[in-house]
Short mmCIF file of C-alpha atoms in Angstrom, two decimals:
data_model
loop_
_atom_site.label_atom_id
_atom_site.label_comp_id
_atom_site.label_asym_id
_atom_site.label_seq_id
_atom_site.Cartn_x
_atom_site.Cartn_y
_atom_site.Cartn_z
CA UNK A 1 72.30 -208.39 -1.91
CA UNK A 2 74.31 -205.17 -2.48
CA UNK A 3 72.96 -201.87 -3.73
CA UNK A 4 74.54 -202.36 -7.17
CA UNK A 5 72.80 -205.70 -7.64
CA UNK A 6 69.46 -204.28 -6.49
CA UNK A 7 69.94 -201.37 -8.91
CA UNK A 8 70.60 -203.81 -11.73
CA UNK A 9 67.44 -205.72 -10.95
CA UNK A 10 65.39 -202.53 -10.77
CA UNK A 11 66.79 -201.32 -14.08
CA UNK A 12 66.08 -204.68 -15.65
CA UNK A 13 62.50 -204.63 -14.39
CA UNK A 14 61.93 -201.07 -15.61
CA UNK A 15 63.48 -201.49 -19.07
CA UNK A 16 61.85 -204.84 -19.79
CA UNK A 17 58.53 -203.55 -18.55
CA UNK A 18 58.86 -200.43 -20.66
CA UNK A 19 59.50 -202.26 -23.94
CA UNK A 20 56.72 -204.78 -23.42
CA UNK A 21 54.24 -202.13 -22.34
CA UNK A 22 54.99 -200.04 -25.43
CA UNK A 23 54.27 -203.05 -27.65
CA UNK A 24 51.04 -204.03 -25.92
CA UNK A 25 49.84 -200.44 -25.51
CA UNK A 26 50.21 -199.82 -29.23
CA UNK A 27 47.90 -202.77 -29.88
CA UNK A 28 45.29 -201.60 -27.37
CA UNK A 29 45.64 -198.01 -28.60
CA UNK A 30 44.62 -199.10 -32.11
CA UNK A 31 41.74 -201.21 -30.80
CA UNK A 32 40.44 -198.39 -28.60
CA UNK A 33 40.64 -195.91 -31.47
CA UNK A 34 38.56 -198.33 -33.54
CA UNK A 35 35.95 -198.85 -30.79
CA UNK A 36 35.69 -195.12 -30.12
CA UNK A 37 34.17 -194.47 -33.54
CA UNK A 38 31.16 -196.69 -32.71
CA UNK A 39 30.33 -195.19 -29.31
CA UNK A 40 28.47 -192.14 -28.09
CA UNK A 41 30.10 -189.63 -25.78
CA UNK A 42 27.54 -190.49 -23.11
CA UNK A 43 28.38 -194.18 -22.85
CA UNK A 44 32.09 -193.34 -22.79
CA UNK A 45 31.41 -190.98 -19.88
CA UNK A 46 29.46 -193.61 -17.92
CA UNK A 47 32.02 -196.39 -18.46
CA UNK A 48 35.28 -194.46 -18.24
CA UNK A 49 34.25 -192.09 -15.46
CA UNK A 50 31.36 -193.44 -13.40
CA UNK A 51 31.93 -197.22 -13.47
CA UNK A 52 35.72 -197.09 -13.66
CA UNK A 53 35.72 -194.79 -10.64
CA UNK A 54 33.74 -197.41 -8.70
CA UNK A 55 36.29 -200.08 -9.64
CA UNK A 56 39.41 -197.98 -9.01
CA UNK A 57 38.14 -196.63 -5.68
CA UNK A 58 37.39 -200.14 -4.40
CA UNK A 59 40.77 -201.44 -5.54
CA UNK A 60 42.73 -198.49 -4.22
CA UNK A 61 41.13 -198.40 -0.78
CA UNK A 62 41.40 -202.16 -0.37
CA UNK A 63 44.99 -202.79 -1.44
CA UNK A 64 47.20 -199.73 -1.93
CA UNK A 65 48.27 -199.47 1.71
CA UNK A 66 48.91 -203.22 1.94
CA UNK A 67 51.11 -203.13 -1.15
CA UNK A 68 53.33 -200.33 0.07
CA UNK A 69 53.70 -201.76 3.56
CA UNK A 70 54.41 -205.33 2.44
CA UNK A 71 56.93 -204.27 -0.21
CA UNK A 72 58.87 -202.36 2.45
CA UNK A 73 59.63 -205.50 4.49
CA UNK A 74 63.14 -206.89 4.78
CA UNK A 75 64.40 -210.22 3.37
CA UNK A 76 64.25 -211.90 6.80
CA UNK A 77 60.53 -211.39 7.26
CA UNK A 78 58.05 -214.17 8.01
CA UNK A 79 56.30 -214.43 4.65
CA UNK A 80 53.36 -216.38 6.06
CA UNK A 81 52.49 -213.34 8.19
CA UNK A 82 52.81 -211.10 5.15
CA UNK A 83 50.46 -213.32 3.14
CA UNK A 84 47.97 -213.35 6.02
CA UNK A 85 47.99 -209.56 5.98
CA UNK A 86 47.55 -209.43 2.21
CA UNK A 87 44.53 -211.76 2.28
CA UNK A 88 42.73 -209.18 4.40
CA UNK A 89 42.39 -207.13 1.20
CA UNK A 90 39.66 -209.52 0.01
CA UNK A 91 37.09 -208.93 2.79
CA UNK A 92 38.03 -205.27 2.75
CA UNK A 93 37.34 -205.22 -0.99
CA UNK A 94 33.97 -206.93 -0.49
CA UNK A 95 33.01 -204.26 2.04
CA UNK A 96 34.02 -201.35 -0.19
CA UNK A 97 32.38 -202.83 -3.30
CA UNK A 98 29.07 -203.34 -1.46
CA UNK A 99 29.10 -199.91 0.16
CA UNK A 100 30.19 -198.02 -2.95
CA UNK A 101 27.82 -200.05 -5.13
CA UNK A 102 24.94 -198.92 -2.94
CA UNK A 103 26.09 -195.30 -3.27
CA UNK A 104 26.40 -195.61 -7.05
CA UNK A 105 22.90 -197.10 -7.36
CA UNK A 106 20.96 -195.14 -4.74
CA UNK A 107 22.59 -191.75 -4.26
CA UNK A 108 24.02 -190.79 -7.65
CA UNK A 109 22.22 -189.67 -10.77
CA UNK A 110 21.15 -192.66 -12.88
CA UNK A 111 21.60 -192.21 -16.67
CA UNK A 112 18.65 -192.33 -19.03
CA UNK A 113 18.16 -196.03 -19.95
CA UNK A 114 17.27 -194.99 -23.50
CA UNK A 115 20.74 -193.48 -23.88
CA UNK A 116 22.80 -195.84 -21.68
CA UNK A 117 21.17 -199.19 -20.91
CA UNK A 118 21.86 -201.76 -18.13
CA UNK A 119 23.48 -199.31 -15.70
CA UNK A 120 22.61 -201.42 -12.61
CA UNK A 121 24.28 -204.51 -14.06
CA UNK A 122 27.37 -202.46 -14.82
CA UNK A 123 27.67 -201.30 -11.20
CA UNK A 124 27.35 -204.87 -9.86
CA UNK A 125 29.84 -206.41 -12.29
CA UNK A 126 32.46 -203.66 -11.93
CA UNK A 127 32.32 -204.08 -8.14
CA UNK A 128 32.63 -207.85 -8.52
CA UNK A 129 35.63 -207.47 -10.84
CA UNK A 130 37.44 -205.47 -8.15
CA UNK A 131 37.01 -208.31 -5.64
CA UNK A 132 38.22 -210.85 -8.21
CA UNK A 133 41.39 -208.85 -8.79
CA UNK A 134 42.13 -208.71 -5.07
CA UNK A 135 42.34 -212.52 -5.01
CA UNK A 136 45.68 -212.22 -6.79
CA UNK A 137 47.25 -209.73 -4.37
CA UNK A 138 49.59 -212.18 -2.53
CA UNK A 139 50.90 -213.38 -5.90
CA UNK A 140 51.48 -209.80 -7.09
CA UNK A 141 53.41 -208.75 -3.98
CA UNK A 142 55.56 -211.88 -4.04
CA UNK A 143 56.36 -211.32 -7.72
CA UNK A 144 57.31 -207.69 -7.11
CA UNK A 145 59.42 -208.49 -4.04
CA UNK A 146 61.31 -211.16 -6.02
CA UNK A 147 61.62 -208.76 -8.98
CA UNK A 148 60.29 -211.28 -11.50
CA UNK A 149 60.95 -209.54 -14.77
CA UNK A 150 58.15 -209.42 -17.38
CA UNK A 151 55.52 -211.31 -15.34
CA UNK A 152 53.66 -208.21 -14.21
CA UNK A 153 53.88 -206.53 -17.59
CA UNK A 154 52.82 -209.60 -19.57
CA UNK A 155 49.94 -210.37 -17.21
CA UNK A 156 48.56 -206.82 -17.29
CA UNK A 157 49.14 -206.31 -20.99
CA UNK A 158 47.59 -209.64 -21.98
CA UNK A 159 44.56 -208.84 -19.83
CA UNK A 160 44.17 -205.39 -21.39
CA UNK A 161 44.49 -206.75 -24.93
CA UNK A 162 41.89 -209.47 -24.37
CA UNK A 163 39.60 -206.91 -22.79
CA UNK A 164 39.99 -204.58 -25.78
CA UNK A 165 39.48 -207.39 -28.30
CA UNK A 166 36.28 -208.56 -26.59
CA UNK A 167 35.02 -204.98 -26.36
CA UNK A 168 35.71 -204.34 -30.06
CA UNK A 169 33.99 -207.59 -31.09
CA UNK A 170 30.87 -206.97 -28.99
CA UNK A 171 30.59 -203.29 -29.95
CA UNK A 172 30.75 -204.24 -33.63
CA UNK A 173 28.38 -207.21 -33.53
CA UNK A 174 26.12 -206.62 -30.50
CA UNK A 175 25.97 -202.85 -29.98
CA UNK A 176 22.50 -203.06 -28.39
CA UNK A 177 23.97 -204.82 -25.36
CA UNK A 178 25.05 -201.44 -23.96
CA UNK A 179 26.87 -201.71 -20.65
CA UNK A 180 26.75 -205.52 -20.78
CA UNK A 181 29.65 -205.23 -23.23
CA UNK A 182 31.93 -203.28 -20.92
CA UNK A 183 30.90 -205.27 -17.85
CA UNK A 184 31.86 -208.58 -19.44
CA UNK A 185 35.11 -207.11 -20.75
CA UNK A 186 36.03 -205.77 -17.29
CA UNK A 187 35.33 -209.12 -15.63
CA UNK A 188 37.44 -210.88 -18.28
CA UNK A 189 40.29 -208.45 -17.60
CA UNK A 190 40.51 -209.11 -13.86
CA UNK A 191 40.00 -212.87 -14.23
CA UNK A 192 42.80 -213.22 -16.79
CA UNK A 193 45.06 -211.01 -14.68
CA UNK A 194 44.71 -213.22 -11.60
CA UNK A 195 44.99 -216.45 -13.61
CA UNK A 196 48.29 -215.30 -15.14
CA UNK A 197 49.87 -215.01 -11.69
CA UNK A 198 48.35 -218.26 -10.42
CA UNK A 199 49.47 -220.25 -13.47
CA UNK A 200 52.96 -218.75 -13.39
CA UNK A 201 53.59 -219.63 -9.75
CA UNK A 202 52.00 -223.05 -10.13
CA UNK A 203 54.43 -223.91 -12.93
CA UNK A 204 57.37 -222.28 -11.17
CA UNK A 205 56.85 -224.16 -7.91
CA UNK A 206 56.40 -227.39 -9.81
CA UNK A 207 59.81 -226.99 -11.47
CA UNK A 208 62.46 -228.01 -8.94
CA UNK A 209 65.30 -227.25 -11.36
CA UNK A 210 64.42 -223.58 -11.82
CA UNK A 211 66.85 -221.14 -10.21
CA UNK A 212 63.96 -218.77 -9.52
CA UNK A 213 62.08 -221.50 -7.64
CA UNK A 214 65.06 -222.00 -5.32
CA UNK A 215 65.07 -218.33 -4.29
CA UNK A 216 61.37 -218.22 -3.40
CA UNK A 217 60.37 -218.00 0.28
CA UNK A 218 57.68 -220.64 -0.36
CA UNK A 219 57.85 -224.22 -1.58
CA UNK A 220 54.23 -224.98 -2.56
CA UNK A 221 51.10 -223.08 -3.56
CA UNK A 222 49.36 -223.71 -0.24
CA UNK A 223 52.03 -221.56 1.45
CA UNK A 224 50.35 -218.56 -0.17
CA UNK A 225 47.05 -219.26 1.61
CA UNK A 226 46.17 -217.85 5.06
CA UNK A 227 47.61 -219.90 7.94
CA UNK A 228 47.21 -219.82 11.72
CA UNK A 229 49.76 -221.19 14.20
CA UNK A 230 49.97 -220.97 17.98
CA UNK A 231 53.60 -219.92 18.29
CA UNK A 232 53.38 -216.64 16.38
CA UNK A 233 51.01 -213.78 15.66
CA UNK A 234 48.64 -213.98 12.70
CA UNK A 235 50.25 -210.92 11.10
CA UNK A 236 53.44 -208.92 11.56
CA UNK A 237 52.24 -206.03 13.69
CA UNK A 238 54.94 -203.67 12.41
CA UNK A 239 53.67 -204.27 8.88
CA UNK A 240 50.09 -203.89 10.10
CA UNK A 241 50.83 -200.53 11.74
CA UNK A 242 52.64 -199.33 8.63
CA UNK A 243 49.65 -200.49 6.58
CA UNK A 244 47.33 -198.38 8.70
CA UNK A 245 49.57 -195.34 8.17
CA UNK A 246 49.62 -195.92 4.43
CA UNK A 247 45.86 -196.56 4.44
CA UNK A 248 45.16 -193.09 5.81
CA UNK A 249 47.52 -191.70 3.20
CA UNK A 250 46.06 -193.83 0.40
CA UNK A 251 42.58 -192.53 1.12
CA UNK A 252 43.81 -189.00 0.66
CA UNK A 253 45.97 -189.87 -2.33
CA UNK A 254 42.98 -191.45 -4.05
CA UNK A 255 41.04 -188.21 -3.68
CA UNK A 256 43.97 -186.31 -5.17
CA UNK A 257 44.47 -188.83 -7.98
CA UNK A 258 40.82 -189.20 -8.98
CA UNK A 259 39.56 -185.89 -7.61
CA UNK A 260 38.14 -184.63 -10.89
CA UNK A 261 36.15 -187.82 -11.38
CA UNK A 262 34.68 -187.55 -7.89
CA UNK A 263 33.62 -183.98 -8.60
CA UNK A 264 32.11 -184.99 -11.96
CA UNK A 265 30.30 -187.91 -10.33
CA UNK A 266 29.01 -186.32 -7.14
CA UNK A 267 28.60 -182.64 -8.09
CA UNK A 268 27.46 -183.02 -11.73
CA UNK A 269 29.56 -180.10 -13.01
CA UNK A 270 29.73 -181.75 -16.46
CA UNK A 271 27.16 -183.80 -18.36
CA UNK A 272 27.94 -187.39 -19.32
CA UNK A 273 28.99 -186.38 -22.86
CA UNK A 274 31.51 -183.79 -21.66
CA UNK A 275 32.78 -186.28 -19.09
CA UNK A 276 33.39 -188.73 -21.92
CA UNK A 277 35.43 -186.24 -23.98
CA UNK A 278 37.45 -185.21 -20.93
CA UNK A 279 38.21 -188.81 -20.02
CA UNK A 280 39.32 -189.72 -23.55
CA UNK A 281 41.69 -186.76 -23.63
CA UNK A 282 42.86 -187.57 -20.11
CA UNK A 283 43.63 -191.17 -21.07
CA UNK A 284 45.40 -190.11 -24.24
CA UNK A 285 47.44 -187.50 -22.39
CA UNK A 286 48.44 -189.92 -19.66
CA UNK A 287 49.49 -192.64 -22.12
CA UNK A 288 53.17 -191.73 -21.87
CA UNK A 289 52.89 -191.52 -18.09
CA UNK A 290 51.56 -195.07 -17.96
CA UNK A 291 54.09 -196.36 -20.49
CA UNK A 292 57.24 -194.73 -19.13
CA UNK A 293 56.81 -193.12 -15.72
CA UNK A 294 54.75 -195.79 -13.97
CA UNK A 295 57.11 -198.75 -14.55
CA UNK A 296 60.09 -196.59 -13.61
CA UNK A 297 58.38 -195.36 -10.44
CA UNK A 298 57.28 -198.83 -9.34
CA UNK A 299 60.65 -200.46 -10.07
CA UNK A 300 62.81 -197.81 -8.42
CA UNK A 301 60.52 -197.53 -5.40
CA UNK A 302 61.49 -201.14 -4.73
CA UNK A 303 65.16 -200.22 -5.30
CA UNK A 304 65.09 -197.31 -2.84
CA UNK A 305 63.10 -199.34 -0.27
CA UNK A 306 65.66 -202.15 -0.39
CA UNK A 307 68.81 -200.00 -0.42
CA UNK A 308 67.87 -197.34 2.17
CA UNK A 309 66.87 -197.91 5.78
CA UNK A 310 63.46 -196.37 6.36
CA UNK A 311 63.49 -193.39 8.74
CA UNK A 312 67.26 -193.45 9.33
CA UNK A 313 69.49 -190.43 8.69
CA UNK A 314 71.59 -190.67 5.53
CA UNK A 315 74.84 -190.09 7.44
CA UNK A 316 74.16 -193.12 9.67
CA UNK A 317 73.63 -195.59 6.83
CA UNK A 318 76.09 -197.48 4.65
CA UNK A 319 77.63 -194.70 2.58
CA UNK A 320 78.00 -196.75 -0.59
CA UNK A 321 74.25 -197.39 -0.60
CA UNK A 322 73.49 -193.74 0.11
CA UNK A 323 75.79 -192.65 -2.74
CA UNK A 324 74.23 -195.09 -5.21
CA UNK A 325 70.72 -193.97 -4.21
CA UNK A 326 71.67 -190.30 -4.65
CA UNK A 327 73.21 -190.91 -8.09
CA UNK A 328 70.17 -192.89 -9.22
CA UNK A 329 67.77 -190.23 -7.92
CA UNK A 330 69.68 -187.47 -9.72
CA UNK A 331 69.61 -189.36 -13.02
CA UNK A 332 65.91 -190.24 -12.66
CA UNK A 333 65.04 -186.61 -11.99
CA UNK A 334 66.97 -185.54 -15.08
CA UNK A 335 65.28 -188.21 -17.19
CA UNK A 336 61.83 -187.23 -15.90
CA UNK A 337 62.49 -183.54 -16.55
CA UNK A 338 63.73 -184.11 -20.10
CA UNK A 339 60.87 -186.46 -20.97
CA UNK A 340 58.26 -184.15 -19.46
CA UNK A 341 59.63 -181.06 -21.21
CA UNK A 342 59.70 -182.88 -24.55
CA UNK A 343 56.04 -183.86 -24.17
CA UNK A 344 55.06 -180.35 -23.08
CA UNK A 345 56.87 -178.49 -25.86
CA UNK A 346 55.84 -180.75 -28.73
CA UNK A 347 52.44 -181.57 -27.30
CA UNK A 348 51.27 -177.98 -27.64
CA UNK A 349 51.78 -178.01 -31.41
CA UNK A 350 50.52 -181.52 -32.11
CA UNK A 351 47.52 -181.94 -29.79
CA UNK A 352 44.86 -181.12 -32.37
CA UNK A 353 46.41 -183.40 -34.99
CA UNK A 354 46.71 -186.28 -32.51
CA UNK A 355 43.06 -185.96 -31.46
CA UNK A 356 41.87 -185.78 -35.06
CA UNK A 357 43.73 -188.95 -35.97
CA UNK A 358 42.62 -190.77 -32.82
CA UNK A 359 38.94 -189.90 -32.58
CA UNK A 360 37.95 -187.72 -35.49
CA UNK A 361 35.95 -184.50 -35.24
CA UNK A 362 34.32 -185.57 -31.95
CA UNK A 363 37.66 -184.93 -30.23
CA UNK A 364 39.55 -182.48 -32.45
CA UNK A 365 36.76 -179.89 -32.39
CA UNK A 366 35.49 -178.12 -29.31
CA UNK A 367 37.42 -178.30 -26.05
CA UNK A 368 39.53 -181.36 -26.96
CA UNK A 369 42.72 -179.62 -28.21
CA UNK A 370 43.00 -177.15 -25.34
CA UNK A 371 42.40 -179.98 -22.88
CA UNK A 372 45.26 -182.03 -24.34
CA UNK A 373 47.60 -179.01 -24.46
CA UNK A 374 46.92 -178.35 -20.80
CA UNK A 375 47.47 -181.99 -20.01
CA UNK A 376 50.92 -181.86 -21.64
CA UNK A 377 51.97 -179.36 -18.98
CA UNK A 378 50.50 -181.61 -16.32
CA UNK A 379 52.55 -184.56 -17.63
CA UNK A 380 55.74 -182.60 -16.92
CA UNK A 381 54.73 -182.18 -13.27
CA UNK A 382 53.51 -185.77 -13.14
CA UNK A 383 56.92 -187.05 -14.29
CA UNK A 384 58.84 -185.13 -11.64
CA UNK A 385 56.38 -186.00 -8.89
CA UNK A 386 56.55 -189.72 -9.68
CA UNK A 387 60.31 -189.79 -9.13
CA UNK A 388 60.38 -187.58 -6.04
CA UNK A 389 57.53 -189.42 -4.31
CA UNK A 390 58.91 -192.89 -5.05
CA UNK A 391 62.07 -191.88 -3.17
CA UNK A 392 60.23 -190.03 -0.42
CA UNK A 393 57.82 -192.84 0.41
CA UNK A 394 60.67 -195.38 0.43
CA UNK A 395 62.82 -193.33 2.83
CA UNK A 396 60.20 -191.87 5.22
CA UNK A 397 59.74 -193.31 8.68
CA UNK A 398 56.29 -194.31 9.94
CA UNK A 399 56.08 -191.06 11.93
CA UNK A 400 57.00 -189.00 8.87
CA UNK A 401 54.37 -190.81 6.83
CA UNK A 402 51.80 -189.92 9.49
CA UNK A 403 52.85 -186.27 9.44
CA UNK A 404 52.70 -186.27 5.67
CA UNK A 405 49.10 -187.47 5.94
CA UNK A 406 48.08 -184.20 7.58
CA UNK A 407 49.58 -182.26 4.71
CA UNK A 408 47.75 -184.48 2.24
CA UNK A 409 44.49 -183.87 4.12
CA UNK A 410 44.82 -180.10 3.74
CA UNK A 411 45.88 -180.54 0.12
CA UNK A 412 42.89 -182.77 -0.59
CA UNK A 413 40.44 -180.19 0.71
CA UNK A 414 42.03 -177.33 -1.22
CA UNK A 415 42.29 -179.43 -4.38
CA UNK A 416 38.62 -180.40 -4.37
CA UNK A 417 37.53 -176.83 -3.71
CA UNK A 418 39.85 -175.43 -6.37
CA UNK A 419 38.69 -178.04 -8.89
CA UNK A 420 35.07 -177.13 -8.35
CA UNK A 421 35.72 -173.38 -8.66
CA UNK A 422 37.98 -173.63 -11.72
CA UNK A 423 35.54 -175.97 -13.47
CA UNK A 424 32.70 -173.54 -12.89
CA UNK A 425 34.91 -170.77 -14.26
CA UNK A 426 36.61 -172.38 -17.29
CA UNK A 427 34.96 -175.76 -17.84
CA UNK A 428 36.76 -179.08 -17.94
CA UNK A 429 40.18 -177.37 -18.31
CA UNK A 430 39.74 -176.38 -14.68
CA UNK A 431 40.30 -179.98 -13.62
CA UNK A 432 43.72 -180.05 -15.26
CA UNK A 433 44.71 -176.68 -13.80
CA UNK A 434 43.73 -177.88 -10.33
CA UNK A 435 45.73 -181.05 -10.88
CA UNK A 436 48.76 -178.95 -11.82
CA UNK A 437 48.41 -177.01 -8.57
CA UNK A 438 48.02 -180.23 -6.60
CA UNK A 439 51.06 -181.79 -8.26
CA UNK A 440 53.15 -178.66 -7.70
CA UNK A 441 52.46 -178.73 -3.97
CA UNK A 442 53.26 -182.46 -3.74
CA UNK A 443 56.54 -181.91 -5.62
CA UNK A 444 57.45 -179.11 -3.23
CA UNK A 445 56.83 -181.38 -0.23
CA UNK A 446 58.98 -184.16 -1.68
CA UNK A 447 61.80 -181.82 -2.70
CA UNK A 448 61.89 -180.40 0.81
CA UNK A 449 62.20 -183.92 2.24
CA UNK A 450 64.96 -184.91 -0.21
CA UNK A 451 66.89 -181.71 0.48
CA UNK A 452 66.67 -182.32 4.23
CA UNK A 453 67.49 -186.03 3.86
CA UNK A 454 70.77 -185.32 2.05
CA UNK A 455 71.40 -182.00 3.80
CA UNK A 456 74.28 -183.23 5.96
CA UNK A 457 75.88 -185.37 3.27
CA UNK A 458 77.98 -184.37 0.26
CA UNK A 459 75.42 -185.69 -2.21
CA UNK A 460 73.15 -183.28 -4.11
CA UNK A 461 70.66 -185.36 -6.14
CA UNK A 462 68.42 -182.33 -6.81
CA UNK A 463 71.03 -181.18 -9.33
CA UNK A 464 69.11 -183.42 -11.71
CA UNK A 465 66.51 -180.65 -12.05
CA UNK A 466 68.97 -178.30 -13.78
CA UNK A 467 69.45 -178.26 -17.56
CA UNK A 468 72.21 -176.73 -19.64
CA UNK A 469 71.49 -173.37 -21.37
CA UNK A 470 72.06 -174.98 -24.78
CA UNK A 471 69.39 -177.60 -24.15
CA UNK A 472 66.93 -175.00 -22.84
CA UNK A 473 67.56 -173.00 -26.00
CA UNK A 474 66.89 -176.05 -28.17
CA UNK A 475 63.55 -176.60 -26.41
CA UNK A 476 62.57 -172.94 -26.86
CA UNK A 477 63.54 -172.97 -30.55
CA UNK A 478 61.63 -176.20 -31.19
CA UNK A 479 58.55 -174.83 -29.46
CA UNK A 480 58.57 -171.70 -31.61
CA UNK A 481 59.12 -173.53 -34.92
CA UNK A 482 56.46 -176.19 -34.31
CA UNK A 483 54.01 -173.53 -33.14
CA UNK A 484 54.39 -171.60 -36.41
CA UNK A 485 54.17 -174.86 -38.34
CA UNK A 486 50.82 -175.68 -36.72
CA UNK A 487 49.37 -172.32 -37.72
CA UNK A 488 50.23 -172.75 -41.40
CA UNK A 489 50.09 -176.51 -41.92
CA UNK A 490 47.53 -177.98 -39.51
CA UNK A 491 44.90 -179.22 -39.59
CA UNK A 492 42.34 -178.23 -42.28
CA UNK A 493 44.58 -178.35 -45.36
CA UNK A 494 44.66 -182.07 -46.06
CA UNK A 495 47.17 -184.81 -45.46
CA UNK A 496 50.10 -183.32 -47.45
CA UNK A 497 50.16 -180.32 -45.10
CA UNK A 498 49.75 -182.59 -42.09
CA UNK A 499 52.68 -184.73 -43.17
CA UNK A 500 54.78 -181.59 -43.63
CA UNK A 501 53.83 -180.52 -40.10
CA UNK A 502 54.88 -183.93 -38.78
CA UNK A 503 58.20 -183.66 -40.66
CA UNK A 504 58.90 -180.28 -39.07
CA UNK A 505 58.25 -181.80 -35.66
CA UNK A 506 60.51 -184.77 -36.38
CA UNK A 507 63.35 -182.42 -37.38
CA UNK A 508 62.94 -180.31 -34.22
CA UNK A 509 62.72 -183.40 -32.05
CA UNK A 510 65.95 -184.74 -33.56
CA UNK A 511 67.64 -181.39 -32.94
CA UNK A 512 66.51 -181.38 -29.30
CA UNK A 513 67.50 -184.98 -28.63
CA UNK A 514 70.88 -184.43 -30.29
CA UNK A 515 71.52 -181.44 -28.04
CA UNK A 516 70.55 -183.50 -24.99
CA UNK A 517 72.89 -186.29 -26.07
CA UNK A 518 75.81 -183.84 -26.29
CA UNK A 519 75.13 -181.86 -23.11
CA UNK A 520 73.69 -184.40 -20.64
CA UNK A 521 76.56 -186.91 -20.75
CA UNK A 522 76.05 -188.03 -17.14
CA UNK A 523 72.46 -189.08 -17.84
CA UNK A 524 73.45 -190.81 -21.10
CA UNK A 525 76.10 -192.82 -19.25
CA UNK A 526 73.56 -193.80 -16.58
CA UNK A 527 71.04 -195.00 -19.17
CA UNK A 528 73.71 -196.91 -21.09
CA UNK A 529 74.96 -198.56 -17.90
CA UNK A 530 71.50 -199.67 -16.80
CA UNK A 531 70.56 -200.93 -20.24
CA UNK A 532 73.82 -202.90 -20.28
CA UNK A 533 73.04 -204.37 -16.86
CA UNK A 534 69.55 -205.25 -18.05
CA UNK A 535 70.82 -207.05 -21.16
CA UNK A 536 73.44 -208.94 -19.13
CA UNK A 537 70.79 -210.01 -16.62
CA UNK A 538 68.52 -211.19 -19.44
CA UNK A 539 71.31 -213.37 -20.85
CA UNK A 540 72.15 -214.94 -17.50
CA UNK A 541 68.55 -215.52 -16.31
#
C-alpha cells in the first residue's frame, strides 16, 4: 500500500472518529452535567481522582507498551506471535491491579465512610474492570492495524454513554449506594467495550462475502487466542524487545501524564473536595483535546509508522513517502497551533461562563475560573505536543527510544518536584503550571528530533509553527475585545448580558476563522483534500 493510500485511510479514520466522538461526547457531557448537581465535591474527588487513577495506572502499565510495539509491525509479520504477545497484558494487568489495590487499601488515606461510603468495594471493582478491558486488547490492535473506521469510536462512545446513563439513573434513584454506583458503571463500561469488539469480529469473520473479512490476517475467532507451535518462537522477539523499551518509557510517561493525581493521592496536598473541583475543571478543559487531538494523534501515528522506516535516515528512504510525511506533519502542526490558539484566546474570556453553565456556583466561584483559564494555555501546548510526539515515536529507532527514556526520567523527577512546590505555593493552579513546563520540555525534545530527522533533506515541516502577521493580529484583537466584554457583560448581570457576551465571542471567532481561511490556504487545501478522500472512501467501503 502506497503512502497516499495510507494517508487516505488515516484521514478517514480521524475525520470519522472526530464526528462520531463529537456526537457522543455531547450526550455524555449533558448527562455528566446533570449528575454533577447531585454529588458532593468529596465523592467526585474519590471517584475521578483516587479510583480512576487506580484504573488508568493499571491499564497504562499493562498495555501501553504492547500497543505501540505491536502497531509498529510490518504487514508481513506473523500475527499469531503478535497475538501471543498481546495476551501477556492480561496476567500483567492482574499483577498490577492486585499490587496497586493493596496500596490503595493499605497505604493511602481512607475517606470517612460517613462522607464517602463503600471505598473498599470501589477499589476492588475498579481494579477488576481494568483486567476485563485488557481481555479485548488483541481485538483492539487488530482493528487499529486494519484501520477499521468507526469501530473504535462507536465501541468507546457507546460504552461511555451507557456508563453515564447508568450513573445518572442510580444517582437519582439510589443515591445512598455511594461508590457502588460508580463501581457498577465502571464495570459496565469495560464489559460493553470488550463485547463490542468481540461481536464485531465474530460477525465479520462469519461473513465470507465481506471485503474487510478477506483482508484480515485471520480466518476464525480462535486465531486470536494464544497458540504454541514447535517450529517458531512463542512471540516475535523484535516486538518483545521494542515492547520492553516502550514499557520503560510508558512508566515514565504515565507519571508525566497523571503526575498531579499521584501527588494529590500520595502527598495529600489537596483535600478530597478540592481534588474534585480540580478534576472537573481538568476534564472540562481537556474535552477538546479528547475530541479533536486524540483521534488525530492516534490515526496519524499509524500513518507515520506505516509510511516511514523506523530508525532510518530520511535521505535513505523512498523520497515520495518522506515528502508526503513532511507535508502531512507541517499541516498537522499548523492545525494544532490554530486550534490551540483559538482555545487559549477565547477560553480566557469564557471560562467563568462555561463553568457556571456546567456546574453552577460550585465551579464558577472560587478557584474554578482561574483553573480553566490556565488549562486553556495548557491545551495549546498539548495540541502541539500530540502532533510532534506522534511523529517522533513513529520514526525513532529502538536505540533512540531508549535514549529518550533517560530524558523522560529526568523530566519525571523535575515535574513531580515542581508540581509539589508550585501547589504548595499557589494551590491547584500549580499542577497546571507544572504540566505546562513538562509539555514545553517534551515539545522541545520532539522538535529537535524532527529538525535533525529532516536536516539533510529539502523538507521543512516545522514551518507549520509559523502564522501570518494578519492572523496573529486577528487573535490579539479578538482576545482584547472578548476580555473587555467579559468585564462588562459577564457573569452576574443575568442571561441577556450573558447572551450579548456570547454574541461578541461569536463575532470575534468568525473574524478570526475568516482571516485563517484567507491566509492559511495551504492548510485549507490539505483539510479539503483529506475530507474529500474520507468521503470517497466512505462511499466505496
